[in-house]
PDB file of C-alpha atoms and ligand atoms in Angstrom:
ATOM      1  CA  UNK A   1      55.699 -13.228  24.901  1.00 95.00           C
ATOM      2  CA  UNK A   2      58.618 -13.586  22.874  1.00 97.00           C
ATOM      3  CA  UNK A   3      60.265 -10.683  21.058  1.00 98.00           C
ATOM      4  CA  UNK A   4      62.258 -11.542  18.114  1.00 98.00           C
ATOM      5  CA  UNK A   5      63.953  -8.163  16.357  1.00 98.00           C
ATOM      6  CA  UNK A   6      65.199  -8.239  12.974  1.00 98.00           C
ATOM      7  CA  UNK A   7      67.418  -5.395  11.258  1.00 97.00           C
ATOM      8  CA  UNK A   8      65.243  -5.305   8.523  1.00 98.00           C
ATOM      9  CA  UNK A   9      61.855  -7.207   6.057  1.00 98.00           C
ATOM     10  CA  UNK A  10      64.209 -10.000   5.155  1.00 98.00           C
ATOM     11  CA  UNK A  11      65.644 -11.084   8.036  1.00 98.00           C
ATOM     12  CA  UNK A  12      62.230 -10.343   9.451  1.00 98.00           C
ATOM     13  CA  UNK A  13      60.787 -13.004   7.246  1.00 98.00           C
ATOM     14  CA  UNK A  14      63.623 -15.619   7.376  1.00 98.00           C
ATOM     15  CA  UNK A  15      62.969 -15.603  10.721  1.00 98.00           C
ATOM     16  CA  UNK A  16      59.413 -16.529  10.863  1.00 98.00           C
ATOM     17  CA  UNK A  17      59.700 -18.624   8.125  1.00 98.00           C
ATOM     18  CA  UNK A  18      62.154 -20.425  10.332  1.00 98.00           C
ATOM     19  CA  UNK A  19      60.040 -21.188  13.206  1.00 98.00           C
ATOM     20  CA  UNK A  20      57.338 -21.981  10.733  1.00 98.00           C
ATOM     21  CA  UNK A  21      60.006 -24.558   8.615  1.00 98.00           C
ATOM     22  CA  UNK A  22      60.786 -25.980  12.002  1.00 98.00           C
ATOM     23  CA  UNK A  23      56.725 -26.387  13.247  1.00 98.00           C
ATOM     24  CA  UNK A  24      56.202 -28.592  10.070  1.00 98.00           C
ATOM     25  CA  UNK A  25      59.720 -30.709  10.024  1.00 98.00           C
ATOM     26  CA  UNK A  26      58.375 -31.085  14.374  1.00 98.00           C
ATOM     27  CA  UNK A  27      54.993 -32.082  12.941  1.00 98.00           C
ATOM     28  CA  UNK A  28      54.437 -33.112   9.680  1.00 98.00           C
ATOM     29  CA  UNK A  29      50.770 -33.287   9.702  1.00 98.00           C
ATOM     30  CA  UNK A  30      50.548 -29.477  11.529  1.00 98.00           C
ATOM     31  CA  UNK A  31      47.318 -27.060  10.741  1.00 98.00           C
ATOM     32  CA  UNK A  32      48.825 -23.652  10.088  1.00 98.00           C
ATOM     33  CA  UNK A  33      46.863 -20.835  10.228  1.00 98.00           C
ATOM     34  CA  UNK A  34      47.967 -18.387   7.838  1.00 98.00           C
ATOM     35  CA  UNK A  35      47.484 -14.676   7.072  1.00 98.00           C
ATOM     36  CA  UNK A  36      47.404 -12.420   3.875  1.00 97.00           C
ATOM     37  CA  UNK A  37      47.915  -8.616   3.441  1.00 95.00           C
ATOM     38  CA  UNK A  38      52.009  -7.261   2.793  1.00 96.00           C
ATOM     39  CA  UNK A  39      53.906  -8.201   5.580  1.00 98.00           C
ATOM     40  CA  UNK A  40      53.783 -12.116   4.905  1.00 98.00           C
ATOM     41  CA  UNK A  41      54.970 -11.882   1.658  1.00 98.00           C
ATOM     42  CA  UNK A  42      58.908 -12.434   2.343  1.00 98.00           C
ATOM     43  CA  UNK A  43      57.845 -15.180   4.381  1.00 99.00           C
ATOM     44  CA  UNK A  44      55.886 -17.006   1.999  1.00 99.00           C
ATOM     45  CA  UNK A  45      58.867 -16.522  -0.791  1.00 98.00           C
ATOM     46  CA  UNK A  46      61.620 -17.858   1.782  1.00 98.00           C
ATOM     47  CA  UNK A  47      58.976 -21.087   2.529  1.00 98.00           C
ATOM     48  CA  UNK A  48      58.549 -21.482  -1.402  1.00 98.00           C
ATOM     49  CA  UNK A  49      62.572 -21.142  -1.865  1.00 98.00           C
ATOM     50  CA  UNK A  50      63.204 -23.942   1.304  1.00 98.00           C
ATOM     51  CA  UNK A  51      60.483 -26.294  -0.702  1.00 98.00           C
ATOM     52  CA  UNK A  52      62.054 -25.798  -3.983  1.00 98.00           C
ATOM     53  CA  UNK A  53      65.673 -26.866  -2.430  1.00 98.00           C
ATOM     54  CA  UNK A  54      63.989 -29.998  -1.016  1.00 98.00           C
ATOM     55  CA  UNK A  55      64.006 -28.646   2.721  1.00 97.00           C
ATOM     56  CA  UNK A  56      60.692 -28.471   3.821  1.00 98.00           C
ATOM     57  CA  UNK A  57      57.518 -30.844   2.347  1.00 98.00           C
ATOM     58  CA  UNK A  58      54.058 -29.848   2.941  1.00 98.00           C
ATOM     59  CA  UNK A  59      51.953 -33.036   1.541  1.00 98.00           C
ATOM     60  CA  UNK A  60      50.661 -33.280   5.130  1.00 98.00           C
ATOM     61  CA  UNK A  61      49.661 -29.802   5.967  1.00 98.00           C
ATOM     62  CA  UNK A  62      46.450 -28.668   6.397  1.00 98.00           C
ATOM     63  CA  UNK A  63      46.100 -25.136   6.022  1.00 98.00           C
ATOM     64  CA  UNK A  64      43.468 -22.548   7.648  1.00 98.00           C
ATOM     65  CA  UNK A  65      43.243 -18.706   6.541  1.00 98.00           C
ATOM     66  CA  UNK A  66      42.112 -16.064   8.783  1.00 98.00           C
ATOM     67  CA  UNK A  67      40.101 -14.354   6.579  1.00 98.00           C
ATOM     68  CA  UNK A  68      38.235 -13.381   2.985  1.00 97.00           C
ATOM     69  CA  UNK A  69      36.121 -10.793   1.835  1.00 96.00           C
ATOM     70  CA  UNK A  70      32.334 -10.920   1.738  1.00 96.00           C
ATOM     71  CA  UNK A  71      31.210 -11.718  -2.550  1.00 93.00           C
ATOM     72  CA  UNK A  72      34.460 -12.367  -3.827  1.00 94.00           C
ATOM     73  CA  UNK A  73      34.803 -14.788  -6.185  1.00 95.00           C
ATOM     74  CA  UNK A  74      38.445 -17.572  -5.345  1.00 97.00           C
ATOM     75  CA  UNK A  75      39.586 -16.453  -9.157  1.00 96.00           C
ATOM     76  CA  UNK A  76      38.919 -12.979  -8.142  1.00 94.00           C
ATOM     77  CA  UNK A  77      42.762 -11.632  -8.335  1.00 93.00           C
ATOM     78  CA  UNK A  78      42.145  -9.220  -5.044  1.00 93.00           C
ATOM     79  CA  UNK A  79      40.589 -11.846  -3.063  1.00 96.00           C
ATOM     80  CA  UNK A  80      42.334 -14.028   0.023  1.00 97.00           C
ATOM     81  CA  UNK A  81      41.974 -17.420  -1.554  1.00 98.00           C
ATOM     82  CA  UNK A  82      43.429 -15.993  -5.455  1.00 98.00           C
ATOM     83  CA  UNK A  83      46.435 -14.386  -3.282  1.00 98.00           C
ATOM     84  CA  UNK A  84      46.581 -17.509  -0.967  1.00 98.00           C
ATOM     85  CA  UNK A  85      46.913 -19.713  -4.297  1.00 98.00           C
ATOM     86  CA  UNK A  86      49.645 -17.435  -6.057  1.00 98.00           C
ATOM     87  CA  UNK A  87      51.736 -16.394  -2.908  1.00 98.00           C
ATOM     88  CA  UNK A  88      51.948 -19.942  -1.636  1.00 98.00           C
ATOM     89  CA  UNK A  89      49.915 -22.866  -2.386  1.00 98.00           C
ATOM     90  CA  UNK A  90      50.774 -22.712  -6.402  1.00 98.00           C
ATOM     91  CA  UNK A  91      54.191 -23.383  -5.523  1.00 98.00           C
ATOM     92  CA  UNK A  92      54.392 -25.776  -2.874  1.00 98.00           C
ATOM     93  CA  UNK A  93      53.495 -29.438  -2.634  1.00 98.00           C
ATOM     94  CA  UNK A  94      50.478 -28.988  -0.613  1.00 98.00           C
ATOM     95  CA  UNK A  95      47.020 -30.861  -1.165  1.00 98.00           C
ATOM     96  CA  UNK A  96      44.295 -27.842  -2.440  1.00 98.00           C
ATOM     97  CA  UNK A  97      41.816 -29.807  -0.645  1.00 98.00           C
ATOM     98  CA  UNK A  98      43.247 -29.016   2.785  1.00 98.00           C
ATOM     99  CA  UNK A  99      44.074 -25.244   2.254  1.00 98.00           C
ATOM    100  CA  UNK A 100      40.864 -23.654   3.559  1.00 98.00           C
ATOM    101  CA  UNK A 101      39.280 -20.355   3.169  1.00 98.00           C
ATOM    102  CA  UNK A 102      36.272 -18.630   4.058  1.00 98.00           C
ATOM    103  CA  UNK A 103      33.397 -18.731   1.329  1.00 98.00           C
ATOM    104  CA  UNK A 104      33.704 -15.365  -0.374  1.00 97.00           C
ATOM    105  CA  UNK A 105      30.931 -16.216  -2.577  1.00 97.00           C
ATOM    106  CA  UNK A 106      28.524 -17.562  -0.136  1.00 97.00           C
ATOM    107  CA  UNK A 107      26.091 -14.822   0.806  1.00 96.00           C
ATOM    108  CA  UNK A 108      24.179 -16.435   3.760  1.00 98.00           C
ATOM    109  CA  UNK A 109      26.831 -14.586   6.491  1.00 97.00           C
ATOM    110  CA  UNK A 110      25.704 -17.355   8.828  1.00 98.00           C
ATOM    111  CA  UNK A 111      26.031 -20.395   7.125  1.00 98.00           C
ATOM    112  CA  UNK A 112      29.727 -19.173   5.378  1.00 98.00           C
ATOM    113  CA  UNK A 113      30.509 -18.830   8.996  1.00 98.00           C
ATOM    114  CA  UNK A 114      29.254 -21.634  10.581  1.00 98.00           C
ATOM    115  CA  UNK A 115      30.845 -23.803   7.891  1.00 98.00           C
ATOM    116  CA  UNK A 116      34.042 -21.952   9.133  1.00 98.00           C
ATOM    117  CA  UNK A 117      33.847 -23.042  12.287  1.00 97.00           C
ATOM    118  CA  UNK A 118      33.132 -26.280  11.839  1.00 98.00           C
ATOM    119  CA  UNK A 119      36.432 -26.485   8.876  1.00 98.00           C
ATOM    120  CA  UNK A 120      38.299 -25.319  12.065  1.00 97.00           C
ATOM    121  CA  UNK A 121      36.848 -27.958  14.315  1.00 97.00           C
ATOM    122  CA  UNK A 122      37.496 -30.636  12.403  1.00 97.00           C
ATOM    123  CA  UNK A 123      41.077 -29.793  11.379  1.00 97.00           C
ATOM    124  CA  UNK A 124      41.672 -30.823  14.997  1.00 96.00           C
ATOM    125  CA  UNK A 125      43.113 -27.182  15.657  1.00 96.00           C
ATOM    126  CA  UNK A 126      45.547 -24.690  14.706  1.00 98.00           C
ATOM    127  CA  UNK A 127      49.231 -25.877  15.370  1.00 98.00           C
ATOM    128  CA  UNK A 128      50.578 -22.253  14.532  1.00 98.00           C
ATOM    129  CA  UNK A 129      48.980 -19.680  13.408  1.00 98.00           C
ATOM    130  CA  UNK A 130      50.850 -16.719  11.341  1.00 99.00           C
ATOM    131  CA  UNK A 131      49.385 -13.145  12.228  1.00 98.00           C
ATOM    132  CA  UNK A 132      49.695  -9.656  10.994  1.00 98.00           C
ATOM    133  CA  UNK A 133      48.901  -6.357  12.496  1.00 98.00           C
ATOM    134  CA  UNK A 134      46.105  -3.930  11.125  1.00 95.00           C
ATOM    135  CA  UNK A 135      47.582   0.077  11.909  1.00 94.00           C
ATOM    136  CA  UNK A 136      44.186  -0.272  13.971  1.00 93.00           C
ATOM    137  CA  UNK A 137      45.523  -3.538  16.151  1.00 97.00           C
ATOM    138  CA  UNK A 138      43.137  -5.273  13.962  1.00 95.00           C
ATOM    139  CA  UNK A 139      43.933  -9.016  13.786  1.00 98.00           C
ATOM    140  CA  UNK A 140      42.452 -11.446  11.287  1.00 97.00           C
ATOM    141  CA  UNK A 141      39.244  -8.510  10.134  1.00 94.00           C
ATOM    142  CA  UNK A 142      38.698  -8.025  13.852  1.00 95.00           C
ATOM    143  CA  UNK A 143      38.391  -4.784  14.082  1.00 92.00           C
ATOM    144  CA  UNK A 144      38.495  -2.443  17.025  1.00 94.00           C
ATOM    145  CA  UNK A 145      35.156  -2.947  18.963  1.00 94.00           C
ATOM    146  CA  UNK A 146      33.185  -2.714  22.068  1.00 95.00           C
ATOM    147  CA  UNK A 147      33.626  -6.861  22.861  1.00 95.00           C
ATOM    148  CA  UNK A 148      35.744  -9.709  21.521  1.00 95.00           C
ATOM    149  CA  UNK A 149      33.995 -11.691  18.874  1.00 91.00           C
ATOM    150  CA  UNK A 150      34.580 -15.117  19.436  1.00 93.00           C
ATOM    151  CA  UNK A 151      34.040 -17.107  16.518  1.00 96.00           C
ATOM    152  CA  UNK A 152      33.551 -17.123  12.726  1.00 97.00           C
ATOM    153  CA  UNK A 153      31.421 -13.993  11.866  1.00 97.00           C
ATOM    154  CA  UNK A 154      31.209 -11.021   9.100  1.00 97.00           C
ATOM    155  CA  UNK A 155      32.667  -8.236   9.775  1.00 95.00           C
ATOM    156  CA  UNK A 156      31.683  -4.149   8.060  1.00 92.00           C
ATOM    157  CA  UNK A 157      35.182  -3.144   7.176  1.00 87.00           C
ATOM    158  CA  UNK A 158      36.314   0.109   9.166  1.00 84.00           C
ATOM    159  CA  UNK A 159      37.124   2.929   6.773  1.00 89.00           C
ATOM    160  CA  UNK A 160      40.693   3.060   7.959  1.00 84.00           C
ATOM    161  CA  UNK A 161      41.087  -0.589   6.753  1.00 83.00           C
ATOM    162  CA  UNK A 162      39.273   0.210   3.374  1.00 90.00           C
ATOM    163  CA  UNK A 163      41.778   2.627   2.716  1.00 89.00           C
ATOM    164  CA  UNK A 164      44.725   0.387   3.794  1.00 85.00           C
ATOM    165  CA  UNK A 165      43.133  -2.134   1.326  1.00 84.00           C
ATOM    166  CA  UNK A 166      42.822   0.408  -1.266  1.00 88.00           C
ATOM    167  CA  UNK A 167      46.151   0.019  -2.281  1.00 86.00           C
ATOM    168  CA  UNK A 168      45.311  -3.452  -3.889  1.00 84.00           C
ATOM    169  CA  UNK A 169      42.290  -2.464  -5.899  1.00 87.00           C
ATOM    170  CA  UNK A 170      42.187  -0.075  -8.952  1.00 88.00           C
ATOM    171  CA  UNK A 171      40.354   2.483  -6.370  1.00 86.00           C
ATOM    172  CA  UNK A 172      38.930   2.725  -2.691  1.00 89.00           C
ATOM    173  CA  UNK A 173      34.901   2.309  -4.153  1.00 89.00           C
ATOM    174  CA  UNK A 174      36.381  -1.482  -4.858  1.00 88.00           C
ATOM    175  CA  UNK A 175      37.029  -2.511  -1.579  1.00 90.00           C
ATOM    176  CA  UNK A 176      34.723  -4.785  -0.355  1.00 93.00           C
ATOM    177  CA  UNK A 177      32.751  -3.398   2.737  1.00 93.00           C
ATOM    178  CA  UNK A 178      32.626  -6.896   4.429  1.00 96.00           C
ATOM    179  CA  UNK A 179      34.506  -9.869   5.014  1.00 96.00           C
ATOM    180  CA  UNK A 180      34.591 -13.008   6.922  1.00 98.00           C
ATOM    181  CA  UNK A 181      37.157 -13.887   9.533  1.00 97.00           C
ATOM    182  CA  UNK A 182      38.148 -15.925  12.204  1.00 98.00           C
ATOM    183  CA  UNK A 183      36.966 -14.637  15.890  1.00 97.00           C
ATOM    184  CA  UNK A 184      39.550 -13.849  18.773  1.00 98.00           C
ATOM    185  CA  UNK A 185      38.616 -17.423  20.550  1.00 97.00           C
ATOM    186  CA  UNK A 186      39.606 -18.783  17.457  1.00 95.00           C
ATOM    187  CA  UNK A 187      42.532 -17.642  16.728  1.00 98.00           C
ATOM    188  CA  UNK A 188      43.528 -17.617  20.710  1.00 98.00           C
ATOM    189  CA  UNK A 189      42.452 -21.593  20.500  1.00 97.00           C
ATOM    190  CA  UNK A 190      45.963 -21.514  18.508  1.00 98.00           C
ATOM    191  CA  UNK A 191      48.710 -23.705  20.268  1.00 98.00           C
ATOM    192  CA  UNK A 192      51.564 -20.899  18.603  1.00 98.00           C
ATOM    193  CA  UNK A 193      51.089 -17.611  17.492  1.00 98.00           C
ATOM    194  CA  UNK A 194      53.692 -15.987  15.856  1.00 99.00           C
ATOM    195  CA  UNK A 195      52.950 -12.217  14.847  1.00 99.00           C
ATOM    196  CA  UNK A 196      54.906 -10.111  12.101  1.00 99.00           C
ATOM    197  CA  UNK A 197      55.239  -6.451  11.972  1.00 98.00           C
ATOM    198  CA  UNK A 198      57.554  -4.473  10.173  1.00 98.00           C
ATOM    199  CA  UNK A 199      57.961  -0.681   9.021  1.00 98.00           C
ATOM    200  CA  UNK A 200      57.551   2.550  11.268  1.00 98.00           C
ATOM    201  CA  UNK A 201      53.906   2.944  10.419  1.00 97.00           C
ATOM    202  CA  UNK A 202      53.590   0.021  12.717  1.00 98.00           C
ATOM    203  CA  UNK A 203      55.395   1.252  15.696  1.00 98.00           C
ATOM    204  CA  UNK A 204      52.917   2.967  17.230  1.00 98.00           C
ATOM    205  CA  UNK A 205      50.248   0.653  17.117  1.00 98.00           C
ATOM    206  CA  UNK A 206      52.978  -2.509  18.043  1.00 98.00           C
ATOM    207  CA  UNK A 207      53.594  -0.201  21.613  1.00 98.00           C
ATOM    208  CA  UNK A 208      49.856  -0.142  21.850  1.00 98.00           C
ATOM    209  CA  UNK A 209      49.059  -3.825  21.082  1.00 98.00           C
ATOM    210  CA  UNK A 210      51.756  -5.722  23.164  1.00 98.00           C
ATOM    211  CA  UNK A 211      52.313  -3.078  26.250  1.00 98.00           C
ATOM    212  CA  UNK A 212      49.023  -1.127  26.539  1.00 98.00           C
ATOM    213  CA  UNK A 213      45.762  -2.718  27.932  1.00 98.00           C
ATOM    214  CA  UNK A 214      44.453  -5.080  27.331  1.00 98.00           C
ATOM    215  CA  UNK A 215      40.790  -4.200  25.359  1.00 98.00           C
ATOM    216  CA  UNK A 216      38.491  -4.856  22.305  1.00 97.00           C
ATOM    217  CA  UNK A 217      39.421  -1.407  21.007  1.00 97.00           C
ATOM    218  CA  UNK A 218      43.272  -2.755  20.067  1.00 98.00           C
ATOM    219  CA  UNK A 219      41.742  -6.292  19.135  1.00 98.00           C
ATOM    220  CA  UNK A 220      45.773  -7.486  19.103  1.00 98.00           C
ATOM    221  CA  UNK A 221      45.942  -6.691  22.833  1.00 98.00           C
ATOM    222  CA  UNK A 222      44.635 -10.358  23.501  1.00 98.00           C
ATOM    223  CA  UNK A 223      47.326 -11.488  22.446  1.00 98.00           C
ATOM    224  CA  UNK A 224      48.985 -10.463  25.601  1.00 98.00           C
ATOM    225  CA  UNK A 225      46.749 -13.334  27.228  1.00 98.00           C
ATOM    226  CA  UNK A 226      48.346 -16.250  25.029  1.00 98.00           C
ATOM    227  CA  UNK A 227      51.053 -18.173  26.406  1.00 97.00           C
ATOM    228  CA  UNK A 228      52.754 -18.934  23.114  1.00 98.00           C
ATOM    229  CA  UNK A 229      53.210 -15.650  21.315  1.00 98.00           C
ATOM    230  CA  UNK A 230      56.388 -14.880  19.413  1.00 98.00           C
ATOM    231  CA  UNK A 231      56.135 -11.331  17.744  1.00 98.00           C
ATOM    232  CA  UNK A 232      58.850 -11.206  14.648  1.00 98.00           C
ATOM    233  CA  UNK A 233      59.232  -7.055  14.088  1.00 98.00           C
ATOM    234  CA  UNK A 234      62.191  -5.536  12.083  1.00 98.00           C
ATOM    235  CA  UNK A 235      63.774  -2.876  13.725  1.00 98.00           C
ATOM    236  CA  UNK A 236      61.186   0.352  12.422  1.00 98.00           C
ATOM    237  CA  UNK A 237      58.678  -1.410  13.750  1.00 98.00           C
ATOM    238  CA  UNK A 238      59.622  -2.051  17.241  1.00 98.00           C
ATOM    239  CA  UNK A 239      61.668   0.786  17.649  1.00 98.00           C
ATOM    240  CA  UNK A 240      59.402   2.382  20.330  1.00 98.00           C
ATOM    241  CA  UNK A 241      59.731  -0.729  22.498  1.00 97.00           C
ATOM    242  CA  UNK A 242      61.802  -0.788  25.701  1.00 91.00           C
ATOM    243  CA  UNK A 243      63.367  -4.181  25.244  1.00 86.00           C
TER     244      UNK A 243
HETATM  245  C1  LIG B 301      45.097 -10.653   6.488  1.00 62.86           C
HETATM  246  C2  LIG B 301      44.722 -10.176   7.803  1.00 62.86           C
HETATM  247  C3  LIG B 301      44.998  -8.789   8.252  1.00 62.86           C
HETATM  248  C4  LIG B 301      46.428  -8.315   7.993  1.00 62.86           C
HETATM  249  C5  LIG B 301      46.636  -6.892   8.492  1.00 62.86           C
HETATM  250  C6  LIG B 301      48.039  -6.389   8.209  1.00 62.86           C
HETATM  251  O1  LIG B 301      44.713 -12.000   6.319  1.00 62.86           O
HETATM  252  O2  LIG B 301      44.161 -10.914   8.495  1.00 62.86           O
HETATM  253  O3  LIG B 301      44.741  -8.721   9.630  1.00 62.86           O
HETATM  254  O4  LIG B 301      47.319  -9.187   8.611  1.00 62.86           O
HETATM  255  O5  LIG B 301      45.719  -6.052   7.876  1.00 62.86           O
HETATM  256  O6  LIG B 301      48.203  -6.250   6.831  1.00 62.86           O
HETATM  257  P1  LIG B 301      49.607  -5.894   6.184  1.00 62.86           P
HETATM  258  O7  LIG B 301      50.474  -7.105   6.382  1.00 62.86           O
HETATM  259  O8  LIG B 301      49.308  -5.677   4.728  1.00 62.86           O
HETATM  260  O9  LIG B 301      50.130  -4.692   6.886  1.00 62.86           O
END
């Protein structure tokens, strides 16, 4: 695993944004698998700002997300696909029809999942695939757990995530209680994974993830197992590693 500190968010995200800027000049016609929630925010702004300067073009990319909550509409302002389109896609010269998402609004868990796995079949595979850290060591909605899920299922939401999702909705009864995501073979089946972390409230958990065992109950700890991990952390949040 590669470590890659930053002194701070920005130069945190400029970095990733870098080594994802430099998978899709490498590779025109890459899949990226991307990632919602705070920390990919600066990245996402740094890719928009590179596209708007006429750096980077993204007509070929094909684009698979992690995750999306269970009964969420794709207009719904709170859910993956809504934040997906605003963040990113709205702004860039990528083709809507090959930005994927999980079906929020399909109910039948096993057919919104199944449908998943086959979108990630037959995008040929993820080229690189952005991650961020739960407090948990959740990755994608994997949440800590007895076993690895492999593939496409629906996750319940643990409470600690509802209340770290909280702080997008107008109050905690809002947060969706299930969600769809991408499995750990999934994401492992990733030729790249590049993993961003930042602020001390994920120190603790980065220690945990990337130097503790290797087990279900930090779902990140796979990670350890992947030959092509680069973790991009600003200083707070790998300030409890030895490097
Ligand atoms: C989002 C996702 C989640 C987040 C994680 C960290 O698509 O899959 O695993 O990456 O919850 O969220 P932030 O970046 O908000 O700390």
């Amino acid at each position: 695993m590669r470590i890659i500190k930053a002194k701070d968010y920005y130069s945190m995200s400029r970095m990733a944004a870098n080594i994802i800027s430099a998978q899709i000049i490498m590779k025109p016609k890459c899949v990226l698998g991307l990632a919602t929630g705070s920390t990919p925010l600066g990245i996402y702004e740094q890719l928009i700002e590179w596209y708007k300067k006429g750096d980077l073009d993204f007509s070929e990319v094909t684009t698979i997300n992690l995750d999306e909550y269970k009964g969420l509409a794709p207009d719904n302002e709170q859910s993956y696909r809504y934040f997906m389109n605003t963040n990113l896609f709205d702004h860039i010269n990528i083709d809507k029809d090959k930005t994927f998402v999980p079906d929020g609004l399909e109910m039948d868990s096993k057919k919104a999942c199944s449908d998943y796995n086959q979108t990630i079949l037959n995008s040929g595979g993820v080229d690189l695939q952005l991650l961020g850290l739960g407090n948990n060591g959740h990755i994608g909605f994997n949440e800590p757990d007895e076993a690895f899920e492999k593939e496409t299922h629906c996750v319940k939401l643990s409470d600690s995530t509802v209340e770290a999702n909280a702080r997008f909705f107008d109050n905690v009864e809002d947060v969706p209680k299930e969600a769809y995501t991408m499995g750990i073979k999934s994401i492992m089946q990733a030729k790249k994974i590049v993993i961003v972390v930042n602020g001390e409230k994920k120190a603790k958990i980065v220690k945990e993830a990337f130097f503790g065992p290797v087990t279900p109950k930090v779902p990140a700890s796979v990670l350890q197992l992947h030959n092509d991990v680069t973790l991009v952390g600003d200083e707070e949040a790998l300030k409890l590693l030895d490097l």
